[in-house]
Amino acid sequence: MKLHSMVWKEILRRPGQSLTALLIVALGVSALVAVESVVASSEQRVASQMQQLGANILILPEGVTLQDYHAADAHGRSLPEEYVTRITLAQKVGVEELAPKLSVPAELGGDSIVVTGILPRSEFYKKSAWQSVDLLTAGLSENGVGKKHEGCGGRSCQIATTDKTDLSSYATTRIVHELDMNSALVGADLAKSQGIKKGQGIRILGASFRVEGILPATGTSDDGRVLAHLHRVQELADTGPIVNVIEVMGCCEEAATDLVGELDALLPDARVVTISQIVQTQVTVNRLMNRLSYVIFGILMLIGGASIASVMFANVTERRRELGTLMALGATPGMISRMILLKASTVGVCGGVCGLGLGLMAAYVAGPQFLGVSTNVSMQAVMIGLVVAVIVSLVASYPPARKAAHLDPCLCFQDS
Amino acid sequence: MIQIESICKDYTRGRNVVHALHPTSMNFNGGEFIAIVGPSGSGKSTLLSMIGGMLSPTSGRVVVNGQSLYEINVKQRSRLRNEQIGFLFQSFNLISYLNAIENVQLPMTVYGTDRANQQNQAKHLLERFGLGERLDHKPSELSAGQQQRVAMARTLAMGPNLILADEPTGNLDPESRDLILRTLHELCEEGRTIILVTHDMTVSASAHRVFHIDDGYASEDTQNKSRDAA
Ligand SMILES: Nc1ncnc2c1ncn2[C@@H]1O[C@H](COP(=O)(O)OP(=O)(O)OP(=O)(O)O)[C@@H](O)[C@H]1O
Ligand SMILES: [Mg+2]
């Protein structure tokens, strides 16, 4: 038998005794790990959004506030589609893409879905019903869209003419190059749940569409939508020429910053926000949660430490005859205090590990369920949680361990 | 060889001083069976604790096998106790959450003996005391007599040459008491020194030497000295 197995047996004799302390430590660690993991995922999402969409600007109806870029068209208010034309005609330097969107509710195979009308890029190059100017022949390259923007490393920033026909490009660039009036694109989740295949026909909003493609999964609300031509959606839903949002892709972040003011002036009735403004809310919330989780962790660790200390003091008092007997058998005071510290750190480690399990479980369940973010384990929180739990239990049990070491071995002669 | 050189013990509680033991000198040889008798509170346990290196005397020296117990440090004293001194208690002092064999292993655990040797030795000792079938029984599952036999096995685990027993038969039935006494006499014949505190006259009658303590004053009962020669 070794000393540690003796300590373990003593704990197991009455595990309930240390349970409260263990639970408090576990709660502290789990709160830290859960919140930090959720925050870490959220931060990662914000970072990737910034990287992917940092140069983007959303033009929203006045009064709309939003925290999620992917829900930019889900507010139910509208802008005139004519704004798209205004932006195009104003030929703002730094605009690389324009993407107006209109979302309407619809039914597909008995499910309620969202149909989003988008304007394929080809529309910008042809003379269409909603504009009277032929953009290609308007001599744009001379005075606006074709100009180089200094902030973008000398790149020329214009609505590109890249002739792509890959429909799945929407998933990453949010731009579709070609989409005719009777074609639709179906989000990955929706296609999967309804067994929709490319080339098949579907009926939405009372009209037939041919599925031109299934969009790759993006992990956003786009996965559950059907995309169709904006003008077809307007016609079928009888909305008139309106959109919910116009997304302006700047060719770089500096260009986007410059654009905000210009677009604001151009469209006084609309709200112009940048992606960084949208994610700013999330960043603030993250920062707050981050701090809060450390505060909660700290408080619980203090209570946990106090409870470990009190449990260990009681334990030493209750076991004084046993500890005296061990001293009579030759245990040194150091050995006695080591037993107490070992017990406390076992409680700390068990509490930490339980808390870790609880916290990860909470993060994996609560993260996606209630906060809509997938979970990445925050290794930093895991390490801090475990190390602090052990340190707190050791520090808390130092006074009782000292008391144990200074017990009078003659206690062994006392009658039980 | 145990030399006790005019040790005394005063307990101070604020202004009160209890003279638990007045200056006392004794010499014990290997193989001697010593009984210490006296009324409750007379200082028997105090004396035993000082001989066992667990209570430093207010003055005086205790020398066990050439080592002055209170002139070495705590660690060395603990080591000496572990290797050379065995204790027996009135209420056995078995560890309640350890089973019989683990209790017997305790002194070896403290010493750092490897697992296999601990188990062999503990099993061997328990078998010697007729507890071969009770190795994994907890103290609460054993009778008083069996518990004291486990405690006796534990006392012998490190093969001590000095055994200090504080009323080891106080809680036992006559049969168990006789077994413990017989064992102590056997150990004595092997050359170990036994110092036994008792109230029981029949127990002290079998000792080689008897010391009386009364109110902290110790004196040897010379009527028993004749046995010393035997
Ligand atoms: N830690 C202590 N502090 C103060 N006084 C003590 C302490 N330990 C013992 N005493 C006192 O010293 C005296 C001797 O005590 P001791 O325990 O040696 O008696 P004892 O002969 O073993 O008695 P018993 O037969 O009841 O066990 C008693 O008066 C006791 O009250
Ligand atoms: Mg006593």
Short mmCIF file of C-alpha atoms and ligand atoms in Angstrom, two decimals, chain A residues 413, chain B residues 44-46 166 197, ligand 2:
data_model
loop_
_atom_site.label_atom_id
_atom_site.label_comp_id
_atom_site.label_asym_id
_atom_site.label_seq_id
_atom_site.Cartn_x
_atom_site.Cartn_y
_atom_site.Cartn_z
CA PHE A 413 -3.39 7.33 23.62
CA LYS B 44 1.52 6.44 32.97
CA SER B 45 0.68 7.49 29.41
CA THR B 46 2.85 10.56 29.84
CA ASP B 166 -0.91 1.23 26.96
CA VAL B 197 0.90 -0.01 31.28
MG MG C 2 -3.28 6.74 29.97
#
